[in-house]
PDB file of C-alpha atoms and ligand atoms in Angstrom:
ATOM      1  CA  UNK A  25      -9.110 -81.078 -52.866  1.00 98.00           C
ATOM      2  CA  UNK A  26     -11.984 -81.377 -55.622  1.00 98.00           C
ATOM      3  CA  UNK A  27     -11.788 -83.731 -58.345  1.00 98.00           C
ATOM      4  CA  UNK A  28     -13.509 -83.094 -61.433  1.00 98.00           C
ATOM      5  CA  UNK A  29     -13.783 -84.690 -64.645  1.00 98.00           C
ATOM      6  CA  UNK A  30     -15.739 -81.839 -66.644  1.00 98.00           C
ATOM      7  CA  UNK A  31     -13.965 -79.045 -68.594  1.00 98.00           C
ATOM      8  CA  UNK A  32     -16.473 -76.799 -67.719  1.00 98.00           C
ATOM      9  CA  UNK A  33     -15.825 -77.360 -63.894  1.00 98.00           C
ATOM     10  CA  UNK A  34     -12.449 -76.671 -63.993  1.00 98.00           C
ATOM     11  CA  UNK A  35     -13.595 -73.174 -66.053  1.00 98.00           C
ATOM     12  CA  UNK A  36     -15.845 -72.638 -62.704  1.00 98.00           C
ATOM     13  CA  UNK A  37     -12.906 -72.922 -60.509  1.00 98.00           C
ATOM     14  CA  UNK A  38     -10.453 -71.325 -62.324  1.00 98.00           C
ATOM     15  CA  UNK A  39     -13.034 -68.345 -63.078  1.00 98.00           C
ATOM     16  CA  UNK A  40     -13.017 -68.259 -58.720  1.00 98.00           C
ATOM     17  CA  UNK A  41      -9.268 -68.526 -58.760  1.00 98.00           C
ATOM     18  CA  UNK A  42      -9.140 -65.364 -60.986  1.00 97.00           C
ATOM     19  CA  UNK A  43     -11.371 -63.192 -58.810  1.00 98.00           C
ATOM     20  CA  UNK A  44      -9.071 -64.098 -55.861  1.00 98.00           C
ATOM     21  CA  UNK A  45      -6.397 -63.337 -57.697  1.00 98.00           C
ATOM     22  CA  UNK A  46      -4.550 -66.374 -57.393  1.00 98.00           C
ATOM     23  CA  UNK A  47      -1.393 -67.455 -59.178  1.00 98.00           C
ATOM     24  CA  UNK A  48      -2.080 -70.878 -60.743  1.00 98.00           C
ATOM     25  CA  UNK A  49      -0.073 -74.024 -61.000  1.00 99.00           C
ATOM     26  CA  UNK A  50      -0.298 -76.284 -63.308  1.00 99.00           C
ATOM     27  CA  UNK A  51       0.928 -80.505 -63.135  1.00 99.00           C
ATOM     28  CA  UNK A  52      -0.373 -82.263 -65.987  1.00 99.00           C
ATOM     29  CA  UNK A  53       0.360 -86.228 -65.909  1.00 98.00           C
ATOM     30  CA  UNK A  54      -0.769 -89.706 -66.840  1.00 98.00           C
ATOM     31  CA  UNK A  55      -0.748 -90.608 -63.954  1.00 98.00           C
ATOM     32  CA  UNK A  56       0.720 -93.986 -62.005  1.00 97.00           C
ATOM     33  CA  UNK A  57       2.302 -90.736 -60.142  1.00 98.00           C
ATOM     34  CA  UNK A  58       5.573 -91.158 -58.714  1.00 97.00           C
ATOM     35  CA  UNK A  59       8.436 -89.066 -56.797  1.00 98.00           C
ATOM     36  CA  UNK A  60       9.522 -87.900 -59.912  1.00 98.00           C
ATOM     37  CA  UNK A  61       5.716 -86.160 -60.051  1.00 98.00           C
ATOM     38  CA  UNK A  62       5.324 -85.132 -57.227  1.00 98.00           C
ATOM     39  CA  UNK A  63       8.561 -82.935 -56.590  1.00 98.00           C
ATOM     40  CA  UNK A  64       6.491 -81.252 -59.693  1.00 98.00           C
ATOM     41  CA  UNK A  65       3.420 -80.710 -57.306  1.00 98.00           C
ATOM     42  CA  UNK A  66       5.408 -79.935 -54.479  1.00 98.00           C
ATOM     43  CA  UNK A  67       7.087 -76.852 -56.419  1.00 98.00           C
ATOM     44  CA  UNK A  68       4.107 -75.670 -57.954  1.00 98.00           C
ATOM     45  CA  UNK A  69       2.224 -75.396 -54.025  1.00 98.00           C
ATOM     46  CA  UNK A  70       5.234 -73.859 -53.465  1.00 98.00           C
ATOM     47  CA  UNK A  71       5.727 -71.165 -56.214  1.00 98.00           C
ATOM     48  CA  UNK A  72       1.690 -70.866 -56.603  1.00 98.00           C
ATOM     49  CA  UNK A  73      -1.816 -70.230 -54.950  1.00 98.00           C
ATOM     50  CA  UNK A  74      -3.224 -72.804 -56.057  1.00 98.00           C
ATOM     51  CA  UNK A  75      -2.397 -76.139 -57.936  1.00 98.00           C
ATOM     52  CA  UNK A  76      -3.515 -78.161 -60.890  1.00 99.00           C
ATOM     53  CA  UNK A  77      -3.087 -81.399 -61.554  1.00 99.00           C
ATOM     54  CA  UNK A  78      -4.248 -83.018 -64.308  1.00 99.00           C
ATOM     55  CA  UNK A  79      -4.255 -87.276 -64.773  1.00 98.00           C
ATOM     56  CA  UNK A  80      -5.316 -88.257 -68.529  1.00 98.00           C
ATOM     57  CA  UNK A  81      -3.452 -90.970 -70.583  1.00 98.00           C
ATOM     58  CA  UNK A  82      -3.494 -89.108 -73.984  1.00 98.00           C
ATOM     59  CA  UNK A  83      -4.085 -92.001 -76.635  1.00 97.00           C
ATOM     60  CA  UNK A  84      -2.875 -89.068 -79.243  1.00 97.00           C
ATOM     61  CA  UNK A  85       0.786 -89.775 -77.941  1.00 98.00           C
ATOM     62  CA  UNK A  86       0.821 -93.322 -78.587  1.00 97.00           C
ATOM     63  CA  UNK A  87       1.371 -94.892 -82.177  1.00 96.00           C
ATOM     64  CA  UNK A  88      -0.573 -97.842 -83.056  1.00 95.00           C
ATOM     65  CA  UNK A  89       1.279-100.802 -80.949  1.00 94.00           C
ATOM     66  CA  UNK A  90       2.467 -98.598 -78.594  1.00 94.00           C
ATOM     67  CA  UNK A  91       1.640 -99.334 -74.645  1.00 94.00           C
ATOM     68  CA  UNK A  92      -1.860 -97.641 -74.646  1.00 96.00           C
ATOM     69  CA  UNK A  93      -3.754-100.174 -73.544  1.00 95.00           C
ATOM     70  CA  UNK A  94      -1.143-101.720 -71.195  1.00 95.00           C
ATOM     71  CA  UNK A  95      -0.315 -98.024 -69.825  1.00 96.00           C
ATOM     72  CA  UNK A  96      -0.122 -98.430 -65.828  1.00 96.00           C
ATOM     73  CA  UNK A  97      -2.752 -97.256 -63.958  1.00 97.00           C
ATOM     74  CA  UNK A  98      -3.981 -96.696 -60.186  1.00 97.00           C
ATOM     75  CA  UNK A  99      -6.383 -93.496 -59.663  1.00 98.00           C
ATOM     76  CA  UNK A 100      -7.151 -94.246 -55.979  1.00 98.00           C
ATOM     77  CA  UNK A 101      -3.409 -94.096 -55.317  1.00 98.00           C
ATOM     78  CA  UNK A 102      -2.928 -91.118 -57.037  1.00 98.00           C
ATOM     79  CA  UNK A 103      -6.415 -89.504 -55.429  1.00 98.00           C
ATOM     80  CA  UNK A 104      -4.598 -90.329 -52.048  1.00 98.00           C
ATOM     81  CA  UNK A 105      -1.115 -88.629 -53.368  1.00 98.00           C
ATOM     82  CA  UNK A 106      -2.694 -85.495 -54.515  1.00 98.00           C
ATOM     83  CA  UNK A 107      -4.624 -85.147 -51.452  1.00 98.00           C
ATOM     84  CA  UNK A 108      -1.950 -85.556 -48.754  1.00 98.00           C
ATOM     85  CA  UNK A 109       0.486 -82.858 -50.640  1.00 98.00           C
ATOM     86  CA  UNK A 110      -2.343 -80.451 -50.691  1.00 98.00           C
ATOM     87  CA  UNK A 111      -3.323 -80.259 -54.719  1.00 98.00           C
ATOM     88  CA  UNK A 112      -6.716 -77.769 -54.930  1.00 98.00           C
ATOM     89  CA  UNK A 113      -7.716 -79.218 -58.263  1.00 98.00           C
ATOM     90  CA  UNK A 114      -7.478 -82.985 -59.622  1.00 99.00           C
ATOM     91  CA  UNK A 115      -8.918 -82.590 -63.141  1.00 99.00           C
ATOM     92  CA  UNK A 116      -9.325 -86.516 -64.500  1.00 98.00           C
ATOM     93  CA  UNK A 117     -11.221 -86.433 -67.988  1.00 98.00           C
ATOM     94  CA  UNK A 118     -12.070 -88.631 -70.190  1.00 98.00           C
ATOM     95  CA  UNK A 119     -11.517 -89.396 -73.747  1.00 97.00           C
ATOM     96  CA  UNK A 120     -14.637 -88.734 -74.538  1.00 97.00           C
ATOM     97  CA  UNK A 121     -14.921 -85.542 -72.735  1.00 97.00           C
ATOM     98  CA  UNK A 122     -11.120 -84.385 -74.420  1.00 97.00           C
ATOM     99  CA  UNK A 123     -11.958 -85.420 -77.394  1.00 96.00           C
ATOM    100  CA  UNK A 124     -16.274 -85.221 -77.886  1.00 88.00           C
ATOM    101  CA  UNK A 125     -15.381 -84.872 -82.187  1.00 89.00           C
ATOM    102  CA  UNK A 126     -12.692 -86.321 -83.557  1.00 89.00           C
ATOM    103  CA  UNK A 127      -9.750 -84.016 -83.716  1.00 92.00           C
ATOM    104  CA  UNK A 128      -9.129 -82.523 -86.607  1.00 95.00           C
ATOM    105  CA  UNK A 129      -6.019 -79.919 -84.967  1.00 96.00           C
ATOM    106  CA  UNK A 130      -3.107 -80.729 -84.322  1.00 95.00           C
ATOM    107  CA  UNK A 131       0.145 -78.927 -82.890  1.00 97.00           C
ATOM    108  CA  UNK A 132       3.001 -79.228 -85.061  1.00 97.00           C
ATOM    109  CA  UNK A 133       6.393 -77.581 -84.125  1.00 97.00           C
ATOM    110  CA  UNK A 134       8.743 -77.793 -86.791  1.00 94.00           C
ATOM    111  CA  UNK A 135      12.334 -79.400 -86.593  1.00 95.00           C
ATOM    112  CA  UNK A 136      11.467 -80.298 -82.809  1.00 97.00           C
ATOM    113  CA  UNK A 137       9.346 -83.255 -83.495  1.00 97.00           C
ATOM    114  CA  UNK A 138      10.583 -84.974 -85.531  1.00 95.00           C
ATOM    115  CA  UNK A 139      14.073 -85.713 -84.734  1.00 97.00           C
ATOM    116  CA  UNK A 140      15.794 -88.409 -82.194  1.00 97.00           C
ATOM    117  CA  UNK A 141      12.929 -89.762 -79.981  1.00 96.00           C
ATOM    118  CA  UNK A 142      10.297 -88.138 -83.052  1.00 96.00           C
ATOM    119  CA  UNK A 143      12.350 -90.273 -85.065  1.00 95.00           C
ATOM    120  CA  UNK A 144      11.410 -93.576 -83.799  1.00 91.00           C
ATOM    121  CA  UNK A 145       7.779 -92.284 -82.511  1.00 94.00           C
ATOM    122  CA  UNK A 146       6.571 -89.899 -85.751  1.00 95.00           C
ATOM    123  CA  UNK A 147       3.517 -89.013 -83.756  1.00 96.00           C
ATOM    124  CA  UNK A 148       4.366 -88.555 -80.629  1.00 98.00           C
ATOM    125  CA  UNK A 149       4.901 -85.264 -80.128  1.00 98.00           C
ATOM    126  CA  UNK A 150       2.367 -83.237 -81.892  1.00 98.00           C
ATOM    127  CA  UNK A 151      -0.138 -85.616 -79.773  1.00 98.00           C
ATOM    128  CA  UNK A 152       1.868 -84.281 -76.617  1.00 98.00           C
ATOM    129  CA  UNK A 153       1.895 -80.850 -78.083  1.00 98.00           C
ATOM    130  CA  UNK A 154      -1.850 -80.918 -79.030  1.00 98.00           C
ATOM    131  CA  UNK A 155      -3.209 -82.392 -75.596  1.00 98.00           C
ATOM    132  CA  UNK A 156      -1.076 -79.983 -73.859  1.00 98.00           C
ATOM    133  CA  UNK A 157      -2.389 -76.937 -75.949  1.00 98.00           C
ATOM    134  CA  UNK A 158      -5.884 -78.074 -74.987  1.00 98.00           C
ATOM    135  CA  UNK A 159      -4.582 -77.997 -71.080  1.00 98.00           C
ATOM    136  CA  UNK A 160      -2.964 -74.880 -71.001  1.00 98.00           C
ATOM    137  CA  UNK A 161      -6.641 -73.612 -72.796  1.00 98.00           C
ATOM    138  CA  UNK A 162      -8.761 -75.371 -70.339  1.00 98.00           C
ATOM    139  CA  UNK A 163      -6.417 -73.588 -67.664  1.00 98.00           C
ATOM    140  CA  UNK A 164      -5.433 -70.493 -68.837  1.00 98.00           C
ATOM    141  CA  UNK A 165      -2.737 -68.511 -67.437  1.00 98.00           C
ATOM    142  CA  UNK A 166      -0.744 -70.259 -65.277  1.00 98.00           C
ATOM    143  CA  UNK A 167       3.052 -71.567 -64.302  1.00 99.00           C
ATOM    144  CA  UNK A 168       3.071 -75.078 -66.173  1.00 99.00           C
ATOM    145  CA  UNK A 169       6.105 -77.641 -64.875  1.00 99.00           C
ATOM    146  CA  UNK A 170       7.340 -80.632 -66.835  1.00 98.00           C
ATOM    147  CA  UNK A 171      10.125 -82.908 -66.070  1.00 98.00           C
ATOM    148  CA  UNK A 172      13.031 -82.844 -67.637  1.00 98.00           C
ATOM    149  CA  UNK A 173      13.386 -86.184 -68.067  1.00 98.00           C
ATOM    150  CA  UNK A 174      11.236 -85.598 -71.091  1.00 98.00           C
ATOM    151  CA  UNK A 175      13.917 -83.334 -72.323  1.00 98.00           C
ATOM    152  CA  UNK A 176      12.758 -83.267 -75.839  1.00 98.00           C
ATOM    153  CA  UNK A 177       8.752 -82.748 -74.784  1.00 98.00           C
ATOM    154  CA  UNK A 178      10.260 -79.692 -72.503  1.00 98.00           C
ATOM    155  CA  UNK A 179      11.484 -78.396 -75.471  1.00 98.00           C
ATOM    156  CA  UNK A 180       8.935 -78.975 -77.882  1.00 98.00           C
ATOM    157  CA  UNK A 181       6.290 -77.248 -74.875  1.00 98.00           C
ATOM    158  CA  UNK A 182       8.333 -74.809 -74.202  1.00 98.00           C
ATOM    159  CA  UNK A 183       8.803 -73.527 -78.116  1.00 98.00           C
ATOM    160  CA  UNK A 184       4.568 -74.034 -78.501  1.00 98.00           C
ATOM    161  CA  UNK A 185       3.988 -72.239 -75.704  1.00 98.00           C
ATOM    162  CA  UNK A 186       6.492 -69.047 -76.945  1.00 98.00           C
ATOM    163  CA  UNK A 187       5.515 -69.518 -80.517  1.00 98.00           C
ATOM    164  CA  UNK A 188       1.437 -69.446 -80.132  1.00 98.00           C
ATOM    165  CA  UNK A 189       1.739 -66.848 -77.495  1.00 98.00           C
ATOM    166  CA  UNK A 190       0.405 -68.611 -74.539  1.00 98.00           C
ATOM    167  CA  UNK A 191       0.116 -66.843 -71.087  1.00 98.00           C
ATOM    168  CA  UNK A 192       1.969 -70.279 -69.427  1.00 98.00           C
ATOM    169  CA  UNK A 193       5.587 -69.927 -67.806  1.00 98.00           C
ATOM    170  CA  UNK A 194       6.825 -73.332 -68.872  1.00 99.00           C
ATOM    171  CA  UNK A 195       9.585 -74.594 -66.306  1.00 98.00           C
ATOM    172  CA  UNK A 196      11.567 -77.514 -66.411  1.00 98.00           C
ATOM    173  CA  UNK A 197      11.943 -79.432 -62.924  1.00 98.00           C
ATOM    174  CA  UNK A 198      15.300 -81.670 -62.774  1.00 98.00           C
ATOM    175  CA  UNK A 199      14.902 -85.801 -63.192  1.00 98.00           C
ATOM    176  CA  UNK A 200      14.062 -87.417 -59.809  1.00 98.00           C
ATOM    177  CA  UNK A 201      15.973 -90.898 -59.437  1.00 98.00           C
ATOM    178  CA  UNK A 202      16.775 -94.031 -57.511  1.00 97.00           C
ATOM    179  CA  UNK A 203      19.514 -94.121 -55.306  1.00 97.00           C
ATOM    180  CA  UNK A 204      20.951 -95.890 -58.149  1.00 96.00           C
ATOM    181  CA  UNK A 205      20.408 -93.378 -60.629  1.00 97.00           C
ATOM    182  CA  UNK A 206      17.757 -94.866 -62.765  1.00 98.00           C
ATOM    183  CA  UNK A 207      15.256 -92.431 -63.545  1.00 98.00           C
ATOM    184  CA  UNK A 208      11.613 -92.502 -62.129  1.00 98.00           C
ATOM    185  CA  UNK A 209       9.470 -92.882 -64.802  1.00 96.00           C
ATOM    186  CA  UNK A 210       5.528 -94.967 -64.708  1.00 94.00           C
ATOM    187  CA  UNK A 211       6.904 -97.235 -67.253  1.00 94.00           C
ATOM    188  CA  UNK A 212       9.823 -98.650 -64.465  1.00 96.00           C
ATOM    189  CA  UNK A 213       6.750-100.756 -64.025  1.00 95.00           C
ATOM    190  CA  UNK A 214       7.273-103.034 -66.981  1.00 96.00           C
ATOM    191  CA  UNK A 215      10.823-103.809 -65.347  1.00 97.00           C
ATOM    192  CA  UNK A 216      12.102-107.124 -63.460  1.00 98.00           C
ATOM    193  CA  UNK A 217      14.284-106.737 -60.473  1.00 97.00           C
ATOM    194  CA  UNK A 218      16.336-107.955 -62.717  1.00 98.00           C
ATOM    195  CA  UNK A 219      15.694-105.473 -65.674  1.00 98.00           C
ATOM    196  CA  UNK A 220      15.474-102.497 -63.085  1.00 97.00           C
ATOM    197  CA  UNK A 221      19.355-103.380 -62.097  1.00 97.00           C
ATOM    198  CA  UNK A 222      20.147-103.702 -65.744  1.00 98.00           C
ATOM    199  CA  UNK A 223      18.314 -99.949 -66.409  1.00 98.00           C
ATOM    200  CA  UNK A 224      20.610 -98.666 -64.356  1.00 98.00           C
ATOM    201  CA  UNK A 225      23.166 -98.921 -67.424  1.00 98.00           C
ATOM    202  CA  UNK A 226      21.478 -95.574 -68.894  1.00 98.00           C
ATOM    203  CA  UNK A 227      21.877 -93.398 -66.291  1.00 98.00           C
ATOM    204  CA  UNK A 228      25.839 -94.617 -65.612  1.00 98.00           C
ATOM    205  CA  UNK A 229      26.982 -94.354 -69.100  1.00 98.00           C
ATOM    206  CA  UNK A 230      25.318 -90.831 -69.253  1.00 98.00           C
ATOM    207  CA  UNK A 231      27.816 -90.094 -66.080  1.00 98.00           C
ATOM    208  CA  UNK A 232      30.485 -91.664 -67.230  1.00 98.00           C
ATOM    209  CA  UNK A 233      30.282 -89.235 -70.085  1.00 98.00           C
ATOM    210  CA  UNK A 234      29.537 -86.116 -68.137  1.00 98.00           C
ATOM    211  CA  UNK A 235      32.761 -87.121 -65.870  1.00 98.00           C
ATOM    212  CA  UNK A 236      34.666 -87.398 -69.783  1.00 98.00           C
ATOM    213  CA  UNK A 237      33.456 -84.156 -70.825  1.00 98.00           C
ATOM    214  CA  UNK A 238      34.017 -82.235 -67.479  1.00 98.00           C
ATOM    215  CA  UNK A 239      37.696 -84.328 -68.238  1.00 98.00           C
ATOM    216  CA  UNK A 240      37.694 -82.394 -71.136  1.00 98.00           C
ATOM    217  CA  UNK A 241      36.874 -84.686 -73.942  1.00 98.00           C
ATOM    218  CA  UNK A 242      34.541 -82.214 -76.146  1.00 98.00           C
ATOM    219  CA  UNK A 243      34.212 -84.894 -79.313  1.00 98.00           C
ATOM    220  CA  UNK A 244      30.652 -86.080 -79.849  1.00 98.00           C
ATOM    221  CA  UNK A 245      31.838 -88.906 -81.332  1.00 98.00           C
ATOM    222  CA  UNK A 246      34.016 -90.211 -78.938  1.00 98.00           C
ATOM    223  CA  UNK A 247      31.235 -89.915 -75.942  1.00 98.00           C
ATOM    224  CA  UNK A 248      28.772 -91.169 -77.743  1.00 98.00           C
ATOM    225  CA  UNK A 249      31.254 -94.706 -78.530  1.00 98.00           C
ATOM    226  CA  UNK A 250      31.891 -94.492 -75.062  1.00 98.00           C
ATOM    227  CA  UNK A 251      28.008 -94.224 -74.125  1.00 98.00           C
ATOM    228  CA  UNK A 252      27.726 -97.276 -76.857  1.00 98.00           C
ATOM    229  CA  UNK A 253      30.274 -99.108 -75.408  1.00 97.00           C
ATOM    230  CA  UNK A 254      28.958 -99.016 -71.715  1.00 97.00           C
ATOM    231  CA  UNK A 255      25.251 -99.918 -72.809  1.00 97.00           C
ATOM    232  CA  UNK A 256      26.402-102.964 -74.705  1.00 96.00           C
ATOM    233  CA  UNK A 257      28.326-104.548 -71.984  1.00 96.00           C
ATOM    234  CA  UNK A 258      24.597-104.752 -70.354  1.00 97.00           C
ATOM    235  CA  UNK A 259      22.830-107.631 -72.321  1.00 97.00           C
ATOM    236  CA  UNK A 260      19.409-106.926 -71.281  1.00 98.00           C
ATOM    237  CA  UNK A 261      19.718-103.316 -72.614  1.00 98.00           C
ATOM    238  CA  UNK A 262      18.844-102.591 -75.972  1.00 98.00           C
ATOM    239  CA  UNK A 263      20.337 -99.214 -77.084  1.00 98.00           C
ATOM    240  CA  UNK A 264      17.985 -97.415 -79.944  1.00 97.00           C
ATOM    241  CA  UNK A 265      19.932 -94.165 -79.666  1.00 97.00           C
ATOM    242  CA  UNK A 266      22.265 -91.888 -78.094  1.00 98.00           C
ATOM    243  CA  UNK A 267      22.002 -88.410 -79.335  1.00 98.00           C
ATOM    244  CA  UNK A 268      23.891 -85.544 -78.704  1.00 98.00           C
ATOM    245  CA  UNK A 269      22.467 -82.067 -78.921  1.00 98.00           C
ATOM    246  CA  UNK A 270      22.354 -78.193 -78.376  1.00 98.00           C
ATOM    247  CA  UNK A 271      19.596 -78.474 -75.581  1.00 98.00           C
ATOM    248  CA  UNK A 272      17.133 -76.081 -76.822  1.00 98.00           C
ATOM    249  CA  UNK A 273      17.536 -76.395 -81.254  1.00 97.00           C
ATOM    250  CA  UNK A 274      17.992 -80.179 -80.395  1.00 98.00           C
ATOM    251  CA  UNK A 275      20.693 -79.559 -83.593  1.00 98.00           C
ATOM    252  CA  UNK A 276      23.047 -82.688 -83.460  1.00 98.00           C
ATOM    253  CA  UNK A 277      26.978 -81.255 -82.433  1.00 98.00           C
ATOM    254  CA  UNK A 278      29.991 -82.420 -83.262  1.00 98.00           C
ATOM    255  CA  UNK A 279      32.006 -80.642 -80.411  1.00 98.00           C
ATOM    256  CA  UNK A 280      29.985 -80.512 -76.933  1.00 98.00           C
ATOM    257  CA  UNK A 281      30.103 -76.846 -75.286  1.00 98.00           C
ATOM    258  CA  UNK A 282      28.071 -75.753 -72.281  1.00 98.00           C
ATOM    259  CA  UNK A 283      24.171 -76.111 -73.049  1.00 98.00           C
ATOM    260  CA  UNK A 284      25.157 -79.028 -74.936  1.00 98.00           C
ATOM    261  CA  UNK A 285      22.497 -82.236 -74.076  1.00 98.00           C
ATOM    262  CA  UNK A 286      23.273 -86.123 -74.325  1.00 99.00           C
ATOM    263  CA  UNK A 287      19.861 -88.202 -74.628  1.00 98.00           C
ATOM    264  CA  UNK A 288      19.160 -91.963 -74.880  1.00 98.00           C
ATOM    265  CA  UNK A 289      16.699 -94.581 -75.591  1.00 98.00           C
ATOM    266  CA  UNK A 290      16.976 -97.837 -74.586  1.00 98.00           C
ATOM    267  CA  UNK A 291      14.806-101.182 -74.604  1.00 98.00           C
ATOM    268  CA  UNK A 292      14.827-103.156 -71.495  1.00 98.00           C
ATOM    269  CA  UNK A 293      12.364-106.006 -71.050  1.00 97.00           C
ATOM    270  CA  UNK A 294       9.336-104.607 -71.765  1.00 94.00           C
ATOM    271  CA  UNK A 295       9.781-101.140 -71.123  1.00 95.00           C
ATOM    272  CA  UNK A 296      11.571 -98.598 -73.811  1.00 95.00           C
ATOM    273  CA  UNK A 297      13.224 -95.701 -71.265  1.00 97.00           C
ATOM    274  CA  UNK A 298      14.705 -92.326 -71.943  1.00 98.00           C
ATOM    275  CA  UNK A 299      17.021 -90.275 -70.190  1.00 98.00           C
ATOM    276  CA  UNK A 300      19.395 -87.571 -71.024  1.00 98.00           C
ATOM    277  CA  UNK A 301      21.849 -84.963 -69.036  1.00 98.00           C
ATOM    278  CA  UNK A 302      23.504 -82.213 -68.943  1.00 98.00           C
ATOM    279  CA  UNK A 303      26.794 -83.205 -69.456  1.00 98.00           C
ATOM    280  CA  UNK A 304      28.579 -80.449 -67.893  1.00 98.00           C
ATOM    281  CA  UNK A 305      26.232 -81.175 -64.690  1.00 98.00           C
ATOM    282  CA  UNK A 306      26.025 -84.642 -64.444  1.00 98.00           C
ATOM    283  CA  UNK A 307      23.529 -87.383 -63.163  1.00 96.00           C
ATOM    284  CA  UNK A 308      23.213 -85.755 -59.449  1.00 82.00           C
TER     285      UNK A 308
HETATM  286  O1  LIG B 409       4.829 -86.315 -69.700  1.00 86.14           O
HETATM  287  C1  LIG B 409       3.656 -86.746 -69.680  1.00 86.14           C
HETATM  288  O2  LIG B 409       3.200 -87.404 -68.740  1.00 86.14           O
HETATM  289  C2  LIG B 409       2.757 -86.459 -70.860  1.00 86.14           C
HETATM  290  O3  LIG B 409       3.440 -86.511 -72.065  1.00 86.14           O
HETATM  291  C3  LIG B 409       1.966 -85.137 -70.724  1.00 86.14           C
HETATM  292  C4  LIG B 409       2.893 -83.935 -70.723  1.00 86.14           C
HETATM  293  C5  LIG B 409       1.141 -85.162 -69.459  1.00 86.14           C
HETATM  294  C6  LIG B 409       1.015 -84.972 -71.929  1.00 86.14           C
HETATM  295  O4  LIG B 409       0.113 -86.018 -72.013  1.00 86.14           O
END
């Protein structure tokens, strides 16, 4: 595996990749990689020639207050990780090196971004979008995955990507989670043993509902009391929102039907988690 921190070294290898004609993956994280990431590296080595990953905590994504500074960390672990399941490139910039002038472009997708979690986080996603642009640049053509646990990011990525004509497949890898059902995410690292029990209020409500709508209750309003009701009876969950959607508009339904998506935010401890499902799949 190389590791590189330069744009213009990743340009060098991705230049060789071309002339081989390799198909390119592409993994790009924060890092503090978990199982969740790395059934995304596992599919691109297997759908790909050769795989990308990319580690850089994008202080574009986080508001003022946010965890930025706090953000978990642990490169040598993640060195080791990429290594052992056979990643060709480990691209690790800096800031400085993303971002030599201060930005003055930013990706905007309307009616995306700003709705449920671009509701409580106004910037969020056009940081995402704009980093991500920059990546897909940097990279060029390539089969990009995402986890869909970031259901709304997925979207917003996958209508750039369409939209400014990229030459990136964007696909959408399901949620890996606990035994339990809580979903892996970096920030599970803010949680108590404690908390992490209490988390696992999320992903049940979001099943109980799936097992209601497969019932066939199709009322949005009744699944989402039902979602409410399940989240309260945990006291050291928070609920911010539970939102129920057409999965790709992200349009707010009344009556669920198949592509339909229910997504929530919670506050436990420290941590502020999302998940979401398809309710006509379930939490598997
Ligand atoms: O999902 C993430 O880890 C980040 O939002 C991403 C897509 C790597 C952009 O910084």
């Amino acid at each position: 595996m190389r590791l590189v921190t330069q744009v213009s070294e990743v340009h060098e290898f991705i230049d060789e990749y071309r002339v081989q004609k390799s198909t390119v993956g592409l993994v790009p994280t924060m890092g503090f990689l978990h199982e969740g990431h790395t059934s995304l590296m596992q599919r691109a080595g297997n759908e790909n020639d050769k795989t990308i990953v990319t580690i850089f905590v994008n202080p574009l994504q986080f508001a003022e207050g946010e965890d930025l500074s706090s953000y978990p960390q642990n490169l040598e672990k993640d060195i080791s990780e990429c290594e052992a399941i056979g990643i060709d490139l480990l691209f690790v910039p800096s800031s400085e090196e993303m971002y030599s002038q201060p930005i003055l472009t930013s990706v905007q997708i309307d009616q995306l971004m700003n709705t449920i979690e671009g509701a409580s986080r106004p910037t969020h996603f056009s940081g995402v979008a704009t980093v991500v642009a920059k990546l897909f640049n940097i990279v060029g053509p390539c089969n990009a995955y995402f986890g869909e646990k970031d259901w709304q990011q997925l979207q917003v990525i996958s209508t750039m990507a369409r939209d400014l004509s990229f030459r990136v497949k964007v696909l959408g890898c399901p949620t890996v989670r606990q035994p339990n059902g809580l979903a892996l995410s970096s920030r599970n690292a803010y949680l108590s043993l404690e908390e992490r029990k209490a988390a696992t209020a999320l992903s049940r409500s979001l099943q109980i509902a799936s097992e209601n709508v497969q019932a066939g209750e199709t009322s949005a309003a009744v699944i989402k009391s039902q979602i409410v009701d399940e989240i309260t009876d945990e006291a050291l969950v928070t609920l911010e929102y539970v939102e129920i959607v057409e999965g790709n508009s992200l349009i707010t339904i009344d009556q669920i039907f198949e592509g339909a998506r229910i997504l929530i935010a919670a506050k436990v401890g420290k941590a502020r988690l999302i998940d979401n499902v398809d309710p006509y799949f379930g939490i598997k």
